[in-house]
């Protein structure tokens, strides 16, 4: 039988088994999973479960696998699969600095054009290096304007407070063709006897921090940011970020507090101005948006790490801003000029469909899973993970996933268990949602695809159930 025909037959059989009557052994659940769900007050009917041997067609467990569920951050697996499939493992993002003007006597006699390429990993460090390169070319003063070209992405309006009314949380930052530091700043908080000292280096121009942190009662520290509140307001000198709250006496060590008080355009401008000033540079004009002329000559270019390294950051630590940027990149590359987010969702759909993966019930809103609307079935996730395992980019995808008990968001899972280190999985967490999906290597040496999605008001108590399922599969 030709290879293509054989793969098609396997996919049809897999879909038939998942959609129709299952063999008796596929109805048997591990007792530990049942017990964990019962203790959490979660009925079986609230869970979609798939356990699939990579080398056998019938699933070991298949429960509600055709029902669309909210996957939370597990949706990042779809974004990763589509990005590797459509962009390729060598894909990089570029940010370009160009001009049509002449450089004379340490002055750029005209405008500087900065073209954003949607780089998810553009950082203050890389911006500093790029501006150092610009200084090394003899530019100290920019006599004209700094013109930022964000036309690579065409994005719908983004309100960072819509999802959970916490607009300063970094995970709520939106995509942007010139996003820097994931749209956030890092505030260093150093507890003192009477409160705390705060700093951010470099402090973006146009941002002022009003520190009102005080000392509280005796008590352990825990997560100190839980005792603090940040608010922002527009002021005469720019945005005023006010930090308030009482630090417990047990908080003695300095810590970082990541916040997103500025929209992407103002954060990039603020970082540029602050770094350029530190380097001894001057700007005669203003910042404004515009298109880079086609005849502008390149002065400096900064290039991102390759896609697999970016996906590793995205999946290991469930970075929502990277996921938004990757999905928008898929859209910008596949359908230039269209809404990049909607086009990215269509590109992901096409990627799955072209690999023979069912997409019924699939809803992609932002590719990050930070959504009440995104949906996917366990059948789609399971077949996608099988397809990914057999693809040329399998090593890149697998290495991006957290290893249970070892690193990333799964580093505290399976603590003390013999199964620690045996599972490469992506987890997902929202109010009322707990999900996990990936690969588990069993003691027998066989590898299994595992998917568990729970949509229920008590889903927050489902961590034990997730671990129970992974341990059970590891023992097969």
Tab-separated table of C-alpha atoms in Angstrom, residues 2-403:
chain	number	residue	atom	x	y	z
A	2	UNK	CA	1.513	3.416	-0.940
A	3	UNK	CA	2.585	5.524	2.059
A	4	UNK	CA	0.067	8.319	1.328
A	5	UNK	CA	-2.813	5.840	1.056
A	6	UNK	CA	-1.737	4.089	4.249
A	7	UNK	CA	-1.624	7.392	6.197
A	8	UNK	CA	-5.051	8.354	4.857
A	9	UNK	CA	-6.487	4.993	5.925
A	10	UNK	CA	-4.986	5.395	9.397
A	11	UNK	CA	-6.522	8.866	9.762
A	12	UNK	CA	-9.943	7.647	8.656
A	13	UNK	CA	-9.792	4.737	11.102
A	14	UNK	CA	-8.648	7.046	13.898
A	15	UNK	CA	-11.505	9.476	13.229
A	16	UNK	CA	-14.009	6.608	13.007
A	17	UNK	CA	-12.925	5.186	16.347
A	18	UNK	CA	-13.095	8.569	18.040
A	19	UNK	CA	-16.436	9.479	16.548
A	20	UNK	CA	-18.208	6.156	16.811
A	21	UNK	CA	-18.344	3.083	19.020
A	22	UNK	CA	-15.136	2.430	20.935
A	23	UNK	CA	-13.732	-0.928	21.961
A	24	UNK	CA	-14.408	-1.939	25.535
A	25	UNK	CA	-10.875	-1.257	26.767
A	26	UNK	CA	-11.187	2.370	25.659
A	27	UNK	CA	-13.934	2.916	28.264
A	28	UNK	CA	-11.784	1.958	31.247
A	29	UNK	CA	-10.577	4.881	33.336
A	30	UNK	CA	-7.735	4.740	35.858
A	31	UNK	CA	-9.154	4.581	39.377
A	32	UNK	CA	-6.779	7.321	40.518
A	33	UNK	CA	-8.220	9.729	37.941
A	34	UNK	CA	-11.770	8.956	39.002
A	35	UNK	CA	-10.883	9.402	42.678
A	36	UNK	CA	-9.110	12.710	42.037
A	37	UNK	CA	-12.041	14.087	40.061
A	38	UNK	CA	-14.451	12.976	42.776
A	39	UNK	CA	-12.408	14.737	45.486
A	40	UNK	CA	-12.456	17.911	43.387
A	41	UNK	CA	-16.214	17.696	42.865
A	42	UNK	CA	-15.819	17.374	39.097
A	43	UNK	CA	-18.034	14.882	37.231
A	44	UNK	CA	-16.695	12.745	34.391
A	45	UNK	CA	-19.036	14.587	32.071
A	46	UNK	CA	-17.009	17.807	32.546
A	47	UNK	CA	-13.809	16.227	31.223
A	48	UNK	CA	-12.588	15.399	27.745
A	49	UNK	CA	-9.902	12.704	27.928
A	50	UNK	CA	-7.778	11.076	25.253
A	51	UNK	CA	-4.919	8.632	25.773
A	52	UNK	CA	-3.496	7.340	22.492
A	53	UNK	CA	-0.589	4.972	21.958
A	54	UNK	CA	1.594	6.483	19.247
A	55	UNK	CA	2.037	3.054	17.631
A	56	UNK	CA	-1.527	1.738	17.882
A	57	UNK	CA	-4.740	2.967	16.299
A	58	UNK	CA	-7.453	2.366	18.951
A	59	UNK	CA	-7.295	4.896	21.802
A	60	UNK	CA	-6.693	3.598	25.320
A	61	UNK	CA	-9.150	6.179	26.720
A	62	UNK	CA	-11.525	8.357	24.725
A	63	UNK	CA	-14.104	10.480	26.548
A	64	UNK	CA	-15.946	13.452	24.961
A	65	UNK	CA	-13.225	13.682	22.354
A	66	UNK	CA	-15.523	15.240	19.748
A	67	UNK	CA	-16.883	17.964	22.046
A	68	UNK	CA	-15.341	21.436	21.594
A	69	UNK	CA	-13.828	22.585	24.907
A	70	UNK	CA	-12.070	25.706	26.114
A	71	UNK	CA	-8.388	24.659	26.176
A	72	UNK	CA	-6.901	27.776	27.839
A	73	UNK	CA	-3.151	27.950	27.091
A	74	UNK	CA	-3.092	24.505	25.504
A	75	UNK	CA	-4.207	26.426	22.398
A	76	UNK	CA	-0.560	27.489	22.091
A	77	UNK	CA	0.107	23.984	20.745
A	78	UNK	CA	-2.007	24.805	17.692
A	79	UNK	CA	-0.165	28.091	17.198
A	80	UNK	CA	3.187	26.294	17.521
A	81	UNK	CA	2.235	23.518	15.091
A	82	UNK	CA	0.968	25.967	12.479
A	83	UNK	CA	3.981	28.264	12.847
A	84	UNK	CA	6.483	25.441	12.353
A	85	UNK	CA	4.427	24.094	9.449
A	86	UNK	CA	3.897	27.411	7.641
A	87	UNK	CA	6.896	29.559	8.618
A	88	UNK	CA	9.512	26.832	9.055
A	89	UNK	CA	12.134	26.282	11.769
A	90	UNK	CA	14.593	28.815	10.295
A	91	UNK	CA	12.119	31.723	10.343
A	92	UNK	CA	13.302	34.932	12.030
A	93	UNK	CA	11.872	38.409	12.595
A	94	UNK	CA	13.762	41.574	11.594
A	95	UNK	CA	13.633	45.144	12.881
A	96	UNK	CA	15.256	47.599	10.470
A	97	UNK	CA	16.625	51.124	10.942
A	98	UNK	CA	16.933	53.055	7.656
A	99	UNK	CA	17.122	56.571	6.228
A	100	UNK	CA	17.173	58.603	3.034
A	101	UNK	CA	19.199	61.342	4.693
A	102	UNK	CA	22.924	61.995	4.824
A	103	UNK	CA	25.132	61.691	7.892
A	104	UNK	CA	27.443	64.666	8.338
A	105	UNK	CA	29.271	65.902	11.416
A	106	UNK	CA	27.593	63.314	13.678
A	107	UNK	CA	24.148	64.405	12.564
A	108	UNK	CA	21.549	62.509	10.552
A	109	UNK	CA	20.163	65.343	8.432
A	110	UNK	CA	16.664	63.948	8.060
A	111	UNK	CA	14.357	61.260	9.350
A	112	UNK	CA	15.176	57.882	10.838
A	113	UNK	CA	12.758	55.118	9.763
A	114	UNK	CA	12.239	52.083	11.993
A	115	UNK	CA	10.397	49.190	10.364
A	116	UNK	CA	8.884	46.666	12.742
A	117	UNK	CA	8.691	43.034	11.713
A	118	UNK	CA	6.579	41.773	14.615
A	119	UNK	CA	9.593	40.436	16.548
A	120	UNK	CA	8.263	38.741	19.718
A	121	UNK	CA	11.728	38.776	21.290
A	122	UNK	CA	12.739	42.394	20.698
A	123	UNK	CA	14.212	43.483	24.029
A	124	UNK	CA	15.732	46.572	25.583
A	125	UNK	CA	19.122	44.829	25.332
A	126	UNK	CA	18.805	44.288	21.589
A	127	UNK	CA	17.496	47.828	21.097
A	128	UNK	CA	20.529	49.105	23.020
A	129	UNK	CA	22.852	47.124	20.745
A	130	UNK	CA	21.087	48.425	17.629
A	131	UNK	CA	21.380	52.013	18.811
A	132	UNK	CA	25.030	51.418	19.691
A	133	UNK	CA	25.518	50.333	16.079
A	134	UNK	CA	23.813	53.521	14.949
A	135	UNK	CA	26.135	55.599	17.129
A	136	UNK	CA	29.103	53.661	15.743
A	137	UNK	CA	28.135	54.871	12.264
A	138	UNK	CA	28.695	58.424	13.427
A	139	UNK	CA	25.144	59.417	14.344
A	140	UNK	CA	24.781	61.409	17.552
A	141	UNK	CA	21.899	63.680	16.607
A	142	UNK	CA	18.793	62.799	14.584
A	143	UNK	CA	17.810	66.129	13.055
A	144	UNK	CA	14.470	64.950	11.712
A	145	UNK	CA	11.702	62.706	13.026
A	146	UNK	CA	11.835	59.114	14.170
A	147	UNK	CA	9.192	57.424	12.015
A	148	UNK	CA	7.927	54.017	13.116
A	149	UNK	CA	6.496	51.712	10.457
A	150	UNK	CA	4.097	49.174	11.982
A	151	UNK	CA	2.433	48.247	8.707
A	152	UNK	CA	3.642	44.619	8.787
A	153	UNK	CA	0.699	43.898	11.075
A	154	UNK	CA	-2.844	45.054	10.502
A	155	UNK	CA	-4.421	44.680	13.925
A	156	UNK	CA	-7.909	45.172	15.347
A	157	UNK	CA	-8.249	47.517	18.354
A	158	UNK	CA	-6.962	45.943	21.564
A	159	UNK	CA	-8.284	46.764	25.040
A	160	UNK	CA	-5.998	45.173	27.672
A	161	UNK	CA	-8.723	45.381	30.305
A	162	UNK	CA	-11.409	43.431	28.445
A	163	UNK	CA	-10.399	39.907	29.435
A	164	UNK	CA	-10.253	40.208	33.232
A	165	UNK	CA	-10.331	43.943	34.015
A	166	UNK	CA	-6.610	43.876	34.858
A	167	UNK	CA	-5.134	46.052	32.114
A	168	UNK	CA	-1.704	46.416	33.744
A	169	UNK	CA	-1.034	42.677	33.846
A	170	UNK	CA	1.670	41.815	31.275
A	171	UNK	CA	-0.277	38.844	29.901
A	172	UNK	CA	-2.966	41.270	28.693
A	173	UNK	CA	-0.585	43.242	26.463
A	174	UNK	CA	-1.470	43.109	22.784
A	175	UNK	CA	0.533	42.293	19.684
A	176	UNK	CA	2.374	45.039	17.832
A	177	UNK	CA	4.856	45.125	14.964
A	178	UNK	CA	7.237	47.050	17.239
A	179	UNK	CA	6.567	45.374	20.572
A	180	UNK	CA	9.457	45.506	23.036
A	181	UNK	CA	10.014	43.480	26.222
A	182	UNK	CA	6.673	41.712	25.687
A	183	UNK	CA	4.917	45.060	26.142
A	184	UNK	CA	5.919	45.349	29.802
A	185	UNK	CA	8.426	46.993	32.120
A	186	UNK	CA	10.231	45.335	35.017
A	187	UNK	CA	9.957	47.263	38.290
A	188	UNK	CA	12.580	46.302	40.862
A	189	UNK	CA	11.163	46.507	44.396
A	190	UNK	CA	13.603	46.622	47.330
A	191	UNK	CA	11.879	46.347	50.734
A	192	UNK	CA	13.028	48.902	53.305
A	193	UNK	CA	12.224	49.510	56.964
A	194	UNK	CA	9.443	51.950	56.116
A	195	UNK	CA	8.257	50.633	52.765
A	196	UNK	CA	10.220	49.923	49.591
A	197	UNK	CA	12.446	51.523	47.003
A	198	UNK	CA	11.439	51.045	43.378
A	199	UNK	CA	13.321	51.420	40.117
A	200	UNK	CA	13.109	50.423	36.469
A	201	UNK	CA	16.166	50.438	34.221
A	202	UNK	CA	15.973	52.062	31.861
A	203	UNK	CA	12.955	54.102	32.884
A	204	UNK	CA	10.968	54.705	29.679
A	205	UNK	CA	10.679	58.383	28.799
A	206	UNK	CA	7.149	59.575	29.445
A	207	UNK	CA	6.595	57.311	32.462
A	208	UNK	CA	6.709	58.464	36.087
A	209	UNK	CA	6.459	56.055	39.047
A	210	UNK	CA	4.700	57.300	42.174
A	211	UNK	CA	5.852	54.970	44.959
A	212	UNK	CA	3.452	54.737	47.911
A	213	UNK	CA	4.385	51.241	49.116
A	214	UNK	CA	4.463	50.950	52.901
A	215	UNK	CA	5.256	48.264	55.461
A	216	UNK	CA	2.467	46.074	56.808
A	217	UNK	CA	2.023	43.689	59.715
A	218	UNK	CA	4.117	40.678	60.635
A	219	UNK	CA	3.661	37.747	58.311
A	220	UNK	CA	5.351	35.586	55.718
A	221	UNK	CA	6.093	37.050	52.324
A	222	UNK	CA	4.640	34.539	49.822
A	223	UNK	CA	4.080	36.352	46.537
A	224	UNK	CA	4.648	39.983	47.571
A	225	UNK	CA	2.887	41.385	44.494
A	226	UNK	CA	-0.384	39.974	45.868
A	227	UNK	CA	-0.260	42.628	48.589
A	228	UNK	CA	0.379	45.496	46.154
A	229	UNK	CA	-1.808	47.448	43.746
A	230	UNK	CA	-0.777	49.335	40.609
A	231	UNK	CA	-2.858	52.000	38.864
A	232	UNK	CA	-2.068	54.439	36.079
A	233	UNK	CA	-3.248	57.871	35.048
A	234	UNK	CA	-2.324	60.373	32.353
A	235	UNK	CA	-0.397	63.324	33.764
A	236	UNK	CA	1.270	66.477	32.483
A	237	UNK	CA	4.606	64.680	32.158
A	238	UNK	CA	3.148	61.500	30.672
A	239	UNK	CA	1.779	58.384	32.335
A	240	UNK	CA	1.911	58.258	36.135
A	241	UNK	CA	2.157	54.707	37.499
A	242	UNK	CA	1.118	54.600	41.163
A	243	UNK	CA	2.247	51.678	43.324
A	244	UNK	CA	0.433	51.138	46.624
A	245	UNK	CA	-0.021	48.482	49.280
A	246	UNK	CA	1.556	47.088	52.424
A	247	UNK	CA	4.449	44.627	52.270
A	248	UNK	CA	4.412	42.013	55.053
A	249	UNK	CA	7.377	42.183	57.430
A	250	UNK	CA	8.506	38.811	56.124
A	251	UNK	CA	9.380	40.398	52.749
A	252	UNK	CA	13.057	41.323	52.986
A	253	UNK	CA	14.494	40.351	49.586
A	254	UNK	CA	14.269	42.464	46.446
A	255	UNK	CA	11.849	41.204	43.788
A	256	UNK	CA	10.683	42.104	40.288
A	257	UNK	CA	7.160	43.248	39.497
A	258	UNK	CA	6.259	43.136	35.804
A	259	UNK	CA	3.653	45.658	34.681
A	260	UNK	CA	2.309	46.977	31.362
A	261	UNK	CA	1.396	50.639	31.928
A	262	UNK	CA	2.128	51.866	28.385
A	263	UNK	CA	0.608	50.852	25.040
A	264	UNK	CA	3.162	49.280	22.650
A	265	UNK	CA	3.835	52.433	20.618
A	266	UNK	CA	4.531	54.590	23.667
A	267	UNK	CA	6.616	51.893	25.331
A	268	UNK	CA	8.832	51.591	22.262
A	269	UNK	CA	9.209	55.367	22.007
A	270	UNK	CA	9.921	55.649	25.727
A	271	UNK	CA	12.595	52.937	25.614
A	272	UNK	CA	14.160	54.389	22.459
A	273	UNK	CA	14.353	57.898	23.930
A	274	UNK	CA	15.747	56.666	27.263
A	275	UNK	CA	18.451	54.476	25.690
A	276	UNK	CA	19.364	57.020	23.000
A	277	UNK	CA	19.821	59.679	25.673
A	278	UNK	CA	22.010	57.342	27.764
A	279	UNK	CA	24.178	56.814	24.677
A	280	UNK	CA	24.620	60.562	24.317
A	281	UNK	CA	22.170	60.890	21.461
A	282	UNK	CA	19.749	63.692	20.646
A	283	UNK	CA	16.497	63.894	18.664
A	284	UNK	CA	15.544	67.144	16.959
A	285	UNK	CA	12.153	66.046	15.709
A	286	UNK	CA	9.324	63.932	17.069
A	287	UNK	CA	8.129	60.331	16.996
A	288	UNK	CA	5.365	59.559	14.518
A	289	UNK	CA	3.986	56.643	12.538
A	290	UNK	CA	4.553	56.331	8.805
A	291	UNK	CA	5.744	54.078	6.007
A	292	UNK	CA	9.400	53.443	5.288
A	293	UNK	CA	10.262	54.707	1.783
A	294	UNK	CA	11.348	51.901	-0.556
A	295	UNK	CA	14.563	53.755	-1.392
A	296	UNK	CA	15.638	54.211	2.231
A	297	UNK	CA	19.073	52.715	2.814
A	298	UNK	CA	19.586	50.275	5.641
A	299	UNK	CA	21.694	51.477	8.567
A	300	UNK	CA	21.114	48.818	11.231
A	301	UNK	CA	19.189	45.567	11.432
A	302	UNK	CA	18.493	43.465	14.508
A	303	UNK	CA	17.362	39.874	13.970
A	304	UNK	CA	15.415	37.693	16.392
A	305	UNK	CA	16.369	34.166	17.428
A	306	UNK	CA	14.927	31.503	15.130
A	307	UNK	CA	11.321	30.374	15.533
A	308	UNK	CA	12.066	27.231	17.641
A	309	UNK	CA	13.780	29.312	20.329
A	310	UNK	CA	10.886	31.766	20.347
A	311	UNK	CA	8.389	28.887	20.675
A	312	UNK	CA	10.444	27.511	23.550
A	313	UNK	CA	10.004	30.788	25.447
A	314	UNK	CA	6.323	30.835	24.530
A	315	UNK	CA	5.506	27.298	25.627
A	316	UNK	CA	7.890	26.744	28.531
A	317	UNK	CA	6.522	29.815	30.317
A	318	UNK	CA	3.154	30.158	28.555
A	319	UNK	CA	3.903	33.645	27.244
A	320	UNK	CA	0.668	35.057	25.852
A	321	UNK	CA	2.225	38.050	24.116
A	322	UNK	CA	4.561	35.823	22.096
A	323	UNK	CA	1.579	33.700	21.061
A	324	UNK	CA	-0.313	36.787	19.890
A	325	UNK	CA	2.727	37.930	17.900
A	326	UNK	CA	3.241	34.505	16.312
A	327	UNK	CA	-0.407	34.220	15.259
A	328	UNK	CA	-0.350	37.754	13.813
A	329	UNK	CA	2.857	36.861	11.953
A	330	UNK	CA	1.151	33.832	10.429
A	331	UNK	CA	-1.588	36.132	9.216
A	332	UNK	CA	0.726	38.857	7.941
A	333	UNK	CA	2.803	36.347	5.977
A	334	UNK	CA	-0.112	34.366	4.550
A	335	UNK	CA	-2.527	37.233	3.821
A	336	UNK	CA	-0.658	40.574	3.671
A	337	UNK	CA	-2.906	43.572	4.177
A	338	UNK	CA	-5.692	41.626	5.853
A	339	UNK	CA	-6.546	41.620	9.574
A	340	UNK	CA	-3.438	39.796	10.813
A	341	UNK	CA	-5.160	38.051	13.728
A	342	UNK	CA	-8.112	36.748	11.713
A	343	UNK	CA	-5.772	35.782	8.862
A	344	UNK	CA	-3.495	33.993	11.337
A	345	UNK	CA	-6.439	31.969	12.613
A	346	UNK	CA	-7.312	31.012	9.034
A	347	UNK	CA	-3.697	30.044	8.370
A	348	UNK	CA	-3.702	27.779	11.424
A	349	UNK	CA	-6.955	26.176	10.269
A	350	UNK	CA	-5.460	25.545	6.836
A	351	UNK	CA	-2.297	24.116	8.372
A	352	UNK	CA	-4.252	21.537	10.348
A	353	UNK	CA	-6.566	20.680	7.460
A	354	UNK	CA	-3.688	20.194	5.018
A	355	UNK	CA	-2.158	17.697	7.442
A	356	UNK	CA	-5.386	15.700	7.593
A	357	UNK	CA	-6.317	16.948	11.071
A	358	UNK	CA	-10.031	17.574	11.748
A	359	UNK	CA	-10.924	21.176	12.543
A	360	UNK	CA	-14.621	20.826	13.399
A	361	UNK	CA	-15.371	22.974	16.443
A	362	UNK	CA	-12.015	24.783	16.309
A	363	UNK	CA	-12.251	28.462	17.287
A	364	UNK	CA	-9.055	30.545	17.405
A	365	UNK	CA	-9.344	34.071	18.789
A	366	UNK	CA	-5.763	35.054	19.627
A	367	UNK	CA	-3.749	31.820	19.538
A	368	UNK	CA	-2.713	32.221	23.183
A	369	UNK	CA	-5.689	30.611	24.902
A	370	UNK	CA	-6.321	33.768	26.937
A	371	UNK	CA	-9.896	33.706	25.767
A	372	UNK	CA	-13.392	32.690	26.765
A	373	UNK	CA	-14.228	31.945	23.132
A	374	UNK	CA	-11.448	29.646	21.910
A	375	UNK	CA	-12.464	26.015	21.472
A	376	UNK	CA	-10.910	22.762	20.303
A	377	UNK	CA	-11.741	19.067	20.582
A	378	UNK	CA	-9.539	16.447	22.201
A	379	UNK	CA	-9.710	14.570	18.884
A	380	UNK	CA	-8.168	17.524	17.049
A	381	UNK	CA	-5.453	17.965	19.682
A	382	UNK	CA	-4.707	14.251	19.707
A	383	UNK	CA	-4.389	13.897	15.961
A	384	UNK	CA	-2.366	17.107	15.735
A	385	UNK	CA	0.092	15.795	18.348
A	386	UNK	CA	0.408	12.535	16.417
A	387	UNK	CA	0.996	14.422	13.176
A	388	UNK	CA	3.565	16.641	14.876
A	389	UNK	CA	5.421	13.598	16.206
A	390	UNK	CA	5.831	12.271	12.680
A	391	UNK	CA	6.736	15.618	11.140
A	392	UNK	CA	10.159	16.961	10.201
A	393	UNK	CA	9.897	19.613	12.916
A	394	UNK	CA	9.064	17.167	15.723
A	395	UNK	CA	12.284	17.889	17.690
A	396	UNK	CA	11.603	21.639	17.624
A	397	UNK	CA	8.052	21.260	18.942
A	398	UNK	CA	8.876	18.694	21.622
A	399	UNK	CA	11.809	20.698	22.966
A	400	UNK	CA	9.544	23.734	23.395
A	401	UNK	CA	7.229	21.926	25.836
A	402	UNK	CA	7.615	22.021	29.619
A	403	UNK	CA	8.893	18.775	31.144
